[in-house]
Coordinates of C-alpha atoms in Angstrom, one line a residue:
X861 CA -26.5 -9.9 42.9
X862 CA -24.3 -6.6 43.3
X863 CA -22.9 -4.8 40.1
X864 CA -20.5 -1.8 39.0
X865 CA -22.3 0.5 36.1
X866 CA -21.2 2.3 33.2
X867 CA -22.9 4.7 30.9
X868 CA -21.5 6.5 27.9
X869 CA -21.0 9.5 27.4
X870 CA -24.8 10.7 27.2
X871 CA -25.4 8.1 29.9
X872 CA -28.5 6.9 27.1
X873 CA -26.7 3.1 27.5
X874 CA -26.3 1.6 30.4
X875 CA -23.7 -1.2 31.4
X876 CA -24.0 -3.9 34.7
X877 CA -21.5 -6.4 35.1
X878 CA -21.6 -8.2 38.9
X879 CA -18.9 -6.7 41.0
X880 CA -17.5 -10.1 40.6
X881 CA -16.6 -10.4 36.9
X882 CA -15.7 -7.1 37.2
X883 CA -12.5 -7.0 39.8
X884 CA -11.8 -9.9 37.2
X885 CA -8.2 -8.8 37.0
X886 CA -6.8 -12.1 35.1
X887 CA -9.3 -11.0 32.3
X888 CA -8.7 -7.5 31.8
X889 CA -6.4 -6.1 29.2
X890 CA -5.1 -2.9 27.1
X891 CA -5.5 -4.1 23.3
X892 CA -2.6 -1.8 21.3
X893 CA -4.3 -2.9 17.4
X894 CA -4.8 -0.6 14.9
X895 CA -8.4 -1.2 14.8
X896 CA -9.1 -0.8 18.9
X897 CA -6.8 2.5 17.7
X898 CA -9.0 3.6 15.1
X899 CA -12.2 2.5 16.3
X900 CA -11.9 4.8 20.6
X901 CA -9.4 7.4 18.7
X902 CA -7.2 6.5 21.2
X903 CA -3.6 4.6 21.6
X904 CA -5.5 1.3 23.0
X905 CA -8.5 0.4 24.3
X906 CA -8.7 -1.3 28.0
X907 CA -11.0 -3.6 28.4
X908 CA -12.2 -6.2 30.5
X909 CA -13.8 -9.9 29.2
X910 CA -16.9 -10.4 31.3
X911 CA -19.5 -13.4 30.9
X912 CA -22.9 -13.3 28.8
X913 CA -25.5 -13.7 32.2
X914 CA -23.3 -11.1 34.5
X915 CA -24.1 -8.4 32.0
X916 CA -27.5 -6.5 32.2
X917 CA -27.4 -3.9 29.5
X918 CA -30.1 -1.3 28.9
X919 CA -31.3 0.9 25.9
X920 CA -29.9 0.3 22.7
X921 CA -26.6 -0.3 20.8
X922 CA -25.4 0.7 17.0
X923 CA -23.3 -2.4 15.8
X924 CA -20.3 -2.1 13.3
X925 CA -19.3 -5.3 12.2
X926 CA -15.5 -5.1 12.0
X927 CA -14.1 -7.1 8.9
X928 CA -11.4 -5.9 9.3
X929 CA -9.2 -7.9 11.6
X930 CA -5.8 -10.1 11.5
X931 CA -7.3 -13.6 11.3
X932 CA -10.2 -12.3 8.7
X933 CA -13.1 -12.8 11.9
X934 CA -16.0 -10.3 11.2
X935 CA -16.5 -9.0 14.7
X936 CA -19.8 -6.9 16.9
X937 CA -18.1 -3.4 18.0
X938 CA -21.4 -2.1 20.1
X939 CA -21.2 2.0 20.1
X940 CA -24.0 4.8 21.1
X941 CA -24.9 6.5 18.6
X942 CA -26.0 9.0 20.5
X943 CA -22.3 10.1 21.4
X944 CA -20.3 7.6 20.0
X945 CA -19.0 5.6 22.9
X946 CA -17.5 2.6 22.7
X947 CA -19.4 0.0 24.7
X948 CA -18.3 -3.7 24.1
X949 CA -17.2 -5.7 20.9
X950 CA -18.3 -9.5 20.6
X951 CA -16.8 -12.4 18.4
X952 CA -17.0 -15.4 16.7
X953 CA -14.4 -17.0 18.4
X954 CA -15.3 -15.9 22.5
X955 CA -18.9 -17.8 22.7
X956 CA -20.4 -16.7 25.8
X957 CA -18.8 -13.5 26.5
X958 CA -18.8 -9.2 25.7
X959 CA -15.5 -7.4 26.2
X960 CA -16.7 -4.5 27.2
X961 CA -14.6 -1.0 26.7
X962 CA -14.0 0.1 31.2
X963 CA -13.4 4.5 29.9
X964 CA -18.3 3.7 30.7
X965 CA -16.4 2.6 34.1
X966 CA -15.5 5.5 37.1
X967 CA -12.9 2.6 38.3
X968 CA -10.8 0.9 35.7
X969 CA -8.3 -2.1 37.4
X970 CA -4.6 -2.7 36.5
X971 CA -5.3 -5.1 33.4
X972 CA -3.0 -8.0 33.6
X973 CA -2.6 -8.4 30.0
X974 CA -1.5 -6.3 26.9
X975 CA -2.2 -7.1 24.1
X976 CA -0.8 -6.0 20.1
X977 CA 2.3 -5.2 21.9
X978 CA 4.0 -4.6 18.5
X979 CA 1.6 -2.3 17.3
X980 CA 1.8 -0.7 20.5
X981 CA 4.8 2.8 20.2
X982 CA 7.6 2.6 21.3
X983 CA 8.2 6.0 23.3
X984 CA 4.5 3.7 25.5
X985 CA 6.0 1.9 27.9
X986 CA 4.3 -1.6 28.3
X987 CA 2.7 -1.6 32.2
X988 CA 4.6 -2.9 35.5
X989 CA 3.1 -6.3 36.0
X990 CA 1.3 -7.4 32.8
X991 CA 1.6 -10.2 30.5
X992 CA 2.4 -9.4 27.3
X993 CA 1.2 -10.5 23.6
X994 CA 2.5 -9.4 20.8
X995 CA -0.7 -10.5 18.7
X996 CA -3.4 -12.3 19.8
X997 CA -2.5 -15.0 23.0
X998 CA -3.8 -17.8 21.0
X999 CA -1.8 -16.2 17.9
X1000 CA 1.5 -16.3 19.5
X1001 CA 4.7 -18.5 17.8

């Protein structure tokens, strides 16, 4: 099986994803929610949803329990305890997958959707060709 390999900034943690899972562009997104912005100290998070069976992780991530979500669901945010790089997120509402942060990788695929567009700054433009969601797709009204 061929893998795409990503590393945290200090290279103590490595995440390998099968090429097939990595290139599933329908599972790649940008999230503009406040929590993703705060935990990354940036404008948004870019990630891909990957089946656990398609991931190999070396190193010991530290886990932060984030209960300040709009749904009230506690999600787990993994990061490197040495350099602070975000690694992945898991949620009890999405069993069997990890949401891998794409900043760990050299080649970042174009996302297929943007989440929490209601929180995107007014001066930031939507990405051409992506589906736009006001919040989480399952929470759309």
